[in-house]
């Protein structure tokens, strides 16, 4: 049997549907990020800012930290009290 023929007889795996970030927030925290708290209308995403320089300048303009926090050093396993 040729390799191509064997590959075509295998059952196809079903793909799980992807869920966008807004739906995950709604399911997890009961938070609708697209609901306007003032008027109750629906918000739209107009653009995503992904350029590091653009993100940094927006955060600095808002007075928010623009540098990532340093990670805490790794800890060892917890010690058992009875040892």
PDB file of C-alpha atoms in Angstrom:
ATOM      1  CA  UNK A   1       0.000   0.000   0.000  1.00  0.00           C
ATOM      2  CA  UNK A   2       1.397   3.416  -0.923  1.00  0.00           C
ATOM      3  CA  UNK A   3       1.947   5.983   1.880  1.00  0.00           C
ATOM      4  CA  UNK A   4      -0.483   8.406   0.270  1.00  0.00           C
ATOM      5  CA  UNK A   5      -3.250   5.808   0.178  1.00  0.00           C
ATOM      6  CA  UNK A   6      -2.750   4.943   3.854  1.00  0.00           C
ATOM      7  CA  UNK A   7      -2.905   8.595   4.858  1.00  0.00           C
ATOM      8  CA  UNK A   8      -6.179   9.139   3.030  1.00  0.00           C
ATOM      9  CA  UNK A   9      -7.945   6.278   4.846  1.00  0.00           C
ATOM     10  CA  UNK A  10      -7.262   7.701   8.336  1.00  0.00           C
ATOM     11  CA  UNK A  11     -10.249   9.447   9.896  1.00  0.00           C
ATOM     12  CA  UNK A  12     -10.101  13.231   9.968  1.00  0.00           C
ATOM     13  CA  UNK A  13      -9.782  14.791  13.410  1.00  0.00           C
ATOM     14  CA  UNK A  14     -12.583  17.180  14.224  1.00  0.00           C
ATOM     15  CA  UNK A  15     -11.424  20.699  14.950  1.00  0.00           C
ATOM     16  CA  UNK A  16     -12.718  22.356  18.067  1.00  0.00           C
ATOM     17  CA  UNK A  17     -14.224  25.770  17.421  1.00  0.00           C
ATOM     18  CA  UNK A  18     -12.053  28.659  18.539  1.00  0.00           C
ATOM     19  CA  UNK A  19     -13.455  31.158  20.996  1.00  0.00           C
ATOM     20  CA  UNK A  20     -12.355  34.779  20.837  1.00  0.00           C
ATOM     21  CA  UNK A  21     -10.998  36.663  23.862  1.00  0.00           C
ATOM     22  CA  UNK A  22     -14.204  38.612  24.472  1.00  0.00           C
ATOM     23  CA  UNK A  23     -16.294  35.438  24.650  1.00  0.00           C
ATOM     24  CA  UNK A  24     -13.792  33.855  27.054  1.00  0.00           C
ATOM     25  CA  UNK A  25     -14.031  36.884  29.356  1.00  0.00           C
ATOM     26  CA  UNK A  26     -17.821  36.739  29.203  1.00  0.00           C
ATOM     27  CA  UNK A  27     -17.900  33.017  30.026  1.00  0.00           C
ATOM     28  CA  UNK A  28     -15.265  33.152  32.762  1.00  0.00           C
ATOM     29  CA  UNK A  29     -16.015  36.409  34.562  1.00  0.00           C
ATOM     30  CA  UNK A  30     -19.523  37.277  33.331  1.00  0.00           C
ATOM     31  CA  UNK A  31     -17.983  40.415  31.833  1.00  0.00           C
ATOM     32  CA  UNK A  32     -19.181  41.740  28.484  1.00  0.00           C
ATOM     33  CA  UNK A  33     -16.281  43.886  27.291  1.00  0.00           C
ATOM     34  CA  UNK A  34     -18.291  45.213  24.357  1.00  0.00           C
ATOM     35  CA  UNK A  35     -21.132  46.624  26.483  1.00  0.00           C
ATOM     36  CA  UNK A  36     -20.813  50.377  27.085  1.00  0.00           C
ATOM     37  CA  UNK A  37     -21.457  51.129  30.773  1.00  0.00           C
ATOM     38  CA  UNK A  38     -22.748  54.628  29.991  1.00  0.00           C
ATOM     39  CA  UNK A  39     -25.259  54.101  27.200  1.00  0.00           C
ATOM     40  CA  UNK A  40     -25.634  50.305  27.048  1.00  0.00           C
ATOM     41  CA  UNK A  41     -24.655  50.287  23.368  1.00  0.00           C
ATOM     42  CA  UNK A  42     -22.257  47.862  21.727  1.00  0.00           C
ATOM     43  CA  UNK A  43     -18.577  48.709  21.218  1.00  0.00           C
ATOM     44  CA  UNK A  44     -16.492  47.658  18.202  1.00  0.00           C
ATOM     45  CA  UNK A  45     -12.802  46.887  17.868  1.00  0.00           C
ATOM     46  CA  UNK A  46     -11.461  49.393  15.359  1.00  0.00           C
ATOM     47  CA  UNK A  47      -7.787  48.436  15.494  1.00  0.00           C
ATOM     48  CA  UNK A  48      -5.181  46.471  17.400  1.00  0.00           C
ATOM     49  CA  UNK A  49      -1.950  48.181  18.417  1.00  0.00           C
ATOM     50  CA  UNK A  50       0.857  45.642  18.298  1.00  0.00           C
ATOM     51  CA  UNK A  51       3.940  47.745  17.522  1.00  0.00           C
ATOM     52  CA  UNK A  52       6.029  47.908  20.716  1.00  0.00           C
ATOM     53  CA  UNK A  53       6.830  51.608  20.241  1.00  0.00           C
ATOM     54  CA  UNK A  54       3.151  52.462  19.812  1.00  0.00           C
ATOM     55  CA  UNK A  55       2.095  50.459  22.851  1.00  0.00           C
ATOM     56  CA  UNK A  56       4.871  52.031  24.949  1.00  0.00           C
ATOM     57  CA  UNK A  57       3.938  55.574  23.965  1.00  0.00           C
ATOM     58  CA  UNK A  58       0.230  54.999  24.732  1.00  0.00           C
ATOM     59  CA  UNK A  59       1.005  53.498  28.147  1.00  0.00           C
ATOM     60  CA  UNK A  60       3.387  56.344  29.016  1.00  0.00           C
ATOM     61  CA  UNK A  61       0.801  58.927  27.918  1.00  0.00           C
ATOM     62  CA  UNK A  62      -1.751  57.317  30.250  1.00  0.00           C
ATOM     63  CA  UNK A  63       0.750  57.279  33.114  1.00  0.00           C
ATOM     64  CA  UNK A  64       0.857  53.480  33.219  1.00  0.00           C
ATOM     65  CA  UNK A  65       4.021  51.353  33.537  1.00  0.00           C
ATOM     66  CA  UNK A  66       5.528  50.618  30.137  1.00  0.00           C
ATOM     67  CA  UNK A  67       8.245  48.211  31.273  1.00  0.00           C
ATOM     68  CA  UNK A  68       7.525  44.610  32.164  1.00  0.00           C
ATOM     69  CA  UNK A  69       7.842  43.687  35.812  1.00  0.00           C
ATOM     70  CA  UNK A  70      10.821  41.580  36.821  1.00  0.00           C
ATOM     71  CA  UNK A  71      10.059  37.983  37.629  1.00  0.00           C
ATOM     72  CA  UNK A  72      10.496  36.775  41.171  1.00  0.00           C
ATOM     73  CA  UNK A  73      13.216  34.158  41.609  1.00  0.00           C
ATOM     74  CA  UNK A  74      12.098  30.542  41.482  1.00  0.00           C
ATOM     75  CA  UNK A  75      11.313  28.880  44.778  1.00  0.00           C
ATOM     76  CA  UNK A  76      12.120  25.341  45.790  1.00  0.00           C
ATOM     77  CA  UNK A  77       9.505  22.741  46.620  1.00  0.00           C
ATOM     78  CA  UNK A  78       7.548  23.280  49.830  1.00  0.00           C
ATOM     79  CA  UNK A  79       9.099  21.674  52.895  1.00  0.00           C
ATOM     80  CA  UNK A  80       7.018  19.233  54.833  1.00  0.00           C
ATOM     81  CA  UNK A  81       6.467  20.220  58.459  1.00  0.00           C
ATOM     82  CA  UNK A  82       6.911  16.662  59.785  1.00  0.00           C
ATOM     83  CA  UNK A  83      10.367  16.037  58.277  1.00  0.00           C
TER      84      UNK A  83
END
